[in-house]
PDB file of C-alpha atoms in Angstrom:
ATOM      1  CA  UNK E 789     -25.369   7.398 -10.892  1.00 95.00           C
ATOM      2  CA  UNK E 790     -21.974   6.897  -9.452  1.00 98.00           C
ATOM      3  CA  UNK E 791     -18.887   5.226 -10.746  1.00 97.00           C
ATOM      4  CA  UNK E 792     -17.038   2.958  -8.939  1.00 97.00           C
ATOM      5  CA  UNK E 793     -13.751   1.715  -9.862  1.00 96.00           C
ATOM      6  CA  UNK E 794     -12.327  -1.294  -8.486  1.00 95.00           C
ATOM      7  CA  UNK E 795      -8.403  -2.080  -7.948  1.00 93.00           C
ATOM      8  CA  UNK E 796      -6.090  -5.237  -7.218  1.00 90.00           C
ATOM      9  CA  UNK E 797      -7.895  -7.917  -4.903  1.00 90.00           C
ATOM     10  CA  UNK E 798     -11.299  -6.172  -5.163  1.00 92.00           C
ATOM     11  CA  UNK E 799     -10.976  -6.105  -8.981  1.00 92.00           C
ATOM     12  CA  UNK E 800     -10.735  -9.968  -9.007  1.00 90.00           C
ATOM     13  CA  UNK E 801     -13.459 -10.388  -6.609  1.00 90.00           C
ATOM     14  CA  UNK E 802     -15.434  -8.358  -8.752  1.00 91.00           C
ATOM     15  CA  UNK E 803     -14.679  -9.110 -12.622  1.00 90.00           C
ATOM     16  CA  UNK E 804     -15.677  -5.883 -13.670  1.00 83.00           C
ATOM     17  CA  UNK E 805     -14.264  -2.167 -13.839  1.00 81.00           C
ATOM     18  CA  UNK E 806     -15.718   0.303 -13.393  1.00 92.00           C
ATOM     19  CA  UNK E 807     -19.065  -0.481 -12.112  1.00 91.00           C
ATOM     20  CA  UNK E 808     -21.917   2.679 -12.708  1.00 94.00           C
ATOM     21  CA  UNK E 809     -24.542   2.651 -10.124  1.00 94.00           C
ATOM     22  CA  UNK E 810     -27.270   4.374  -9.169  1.00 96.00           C
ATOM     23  CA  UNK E 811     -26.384   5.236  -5.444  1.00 96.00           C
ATOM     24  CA  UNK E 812     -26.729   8.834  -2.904  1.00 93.00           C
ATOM     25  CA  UNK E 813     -25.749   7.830   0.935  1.00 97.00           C
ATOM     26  CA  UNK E 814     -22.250   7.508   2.886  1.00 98.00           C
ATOM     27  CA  UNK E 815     -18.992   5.444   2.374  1.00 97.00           C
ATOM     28  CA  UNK E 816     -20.489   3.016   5.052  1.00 97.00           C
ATOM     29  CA  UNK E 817     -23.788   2.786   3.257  1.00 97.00           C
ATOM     30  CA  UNK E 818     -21.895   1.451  -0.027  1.00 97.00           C
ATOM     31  CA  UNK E 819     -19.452  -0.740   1.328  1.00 95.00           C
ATOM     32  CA  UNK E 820     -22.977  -2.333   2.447  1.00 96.00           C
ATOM     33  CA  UNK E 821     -24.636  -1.815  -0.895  1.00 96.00           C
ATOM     34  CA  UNK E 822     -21.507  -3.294  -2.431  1.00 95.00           C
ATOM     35  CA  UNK E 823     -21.234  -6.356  -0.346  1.00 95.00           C
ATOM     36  CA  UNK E 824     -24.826  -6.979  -1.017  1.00 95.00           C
ATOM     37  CA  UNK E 825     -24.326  -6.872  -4.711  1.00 94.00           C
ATOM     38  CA  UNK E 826     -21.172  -8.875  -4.758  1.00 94.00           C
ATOM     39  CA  UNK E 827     -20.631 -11.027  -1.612  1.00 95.00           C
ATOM     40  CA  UNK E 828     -16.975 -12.250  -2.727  1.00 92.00           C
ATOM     41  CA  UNK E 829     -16.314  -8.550  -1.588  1.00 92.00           C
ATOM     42  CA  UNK E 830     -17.990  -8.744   1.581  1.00 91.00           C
ATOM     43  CA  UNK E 831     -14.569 -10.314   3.698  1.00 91.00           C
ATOM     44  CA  UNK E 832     -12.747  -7.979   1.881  1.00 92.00           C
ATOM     45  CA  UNK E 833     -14.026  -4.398   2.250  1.00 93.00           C
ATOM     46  CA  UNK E 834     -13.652  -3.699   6.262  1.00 92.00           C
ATOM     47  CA  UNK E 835     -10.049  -3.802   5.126  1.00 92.00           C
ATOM     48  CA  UNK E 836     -10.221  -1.275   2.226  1.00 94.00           C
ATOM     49  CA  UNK E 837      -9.613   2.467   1.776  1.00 96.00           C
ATOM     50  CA  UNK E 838     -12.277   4.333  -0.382  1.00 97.00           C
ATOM     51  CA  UNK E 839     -11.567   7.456  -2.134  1.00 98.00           C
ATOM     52  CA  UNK E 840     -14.315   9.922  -3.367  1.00 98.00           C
ATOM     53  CA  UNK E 841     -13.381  11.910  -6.268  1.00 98.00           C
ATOM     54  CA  UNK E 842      -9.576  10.957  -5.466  1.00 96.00           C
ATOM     55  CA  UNK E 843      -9.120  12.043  -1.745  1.00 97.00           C
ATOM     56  CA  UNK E 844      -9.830   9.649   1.210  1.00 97.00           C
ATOM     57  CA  UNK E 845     -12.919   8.984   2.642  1.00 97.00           C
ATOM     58  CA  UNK E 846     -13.867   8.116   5.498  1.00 96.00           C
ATOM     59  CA  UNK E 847     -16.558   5.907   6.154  1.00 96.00           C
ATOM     60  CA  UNK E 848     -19.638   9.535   7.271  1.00 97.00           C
ATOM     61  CA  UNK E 849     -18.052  10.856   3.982  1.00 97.00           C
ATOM     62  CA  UNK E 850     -21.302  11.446   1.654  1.00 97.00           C
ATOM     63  CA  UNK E 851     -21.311  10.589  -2.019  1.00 98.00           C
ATOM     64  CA  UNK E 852     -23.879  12.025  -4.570  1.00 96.00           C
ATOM     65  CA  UNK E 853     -24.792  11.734  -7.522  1.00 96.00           C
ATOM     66  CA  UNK E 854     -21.867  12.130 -10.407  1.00 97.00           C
ATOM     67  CA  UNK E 855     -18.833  10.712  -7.733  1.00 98.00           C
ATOM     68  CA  UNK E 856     -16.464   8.804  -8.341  1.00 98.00           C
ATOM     69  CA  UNK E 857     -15.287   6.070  -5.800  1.00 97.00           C
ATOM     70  CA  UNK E 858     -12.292   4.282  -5.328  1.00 97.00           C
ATOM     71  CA  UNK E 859     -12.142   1.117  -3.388  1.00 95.00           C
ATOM     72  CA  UNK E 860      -8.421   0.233  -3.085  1.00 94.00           C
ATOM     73  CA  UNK E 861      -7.472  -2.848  -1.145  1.00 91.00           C
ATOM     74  CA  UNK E 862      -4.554  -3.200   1.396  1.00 87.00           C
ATOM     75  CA  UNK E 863      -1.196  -4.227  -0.413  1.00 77.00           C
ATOM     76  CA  UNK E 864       1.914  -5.044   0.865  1.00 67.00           C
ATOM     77  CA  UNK E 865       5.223  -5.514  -0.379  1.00 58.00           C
ATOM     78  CA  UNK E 866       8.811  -3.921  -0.107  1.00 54.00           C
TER      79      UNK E 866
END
């Protein structure tokens, strides 16, 4: 199982945080898994950052079991 904790936009899209899953594979591999299981996501997460146990990941990062994922929207303001 992983954890995966949603913020701003992608929280809304979602309605829940955090989200436990059972999931092993790369950051590319569950922005596909995620879009599957919630396709409000799916326009949203090409744009999104994902952290794996709080540092940056890019999207040949692996995750195992026990990770924690971030998915964390664009923002803007000033």
């Amino acid at each position: 199982m992983i954890t995966v904790r949603f913020f701003a936009a992608a929280r809304e899209a979602v309605g829940v945080e955090p989200e436990s899953m059972a999931f092993a594979g790369t950051v590319a591999e569950l922005r596909k898994a995620l879009a599957d299981r919630w396709p409000s996501l799916s326009g949203l997460l090409p744009r999104c950052a994902m952290a794996v146990n709080r540092t940056y990941a890019s999207d040949d990062s692996s995750i195992a079991t026990g990770d924690e994922v971030a998915l964390l929207p664009p923002v803007s303001g000033g």
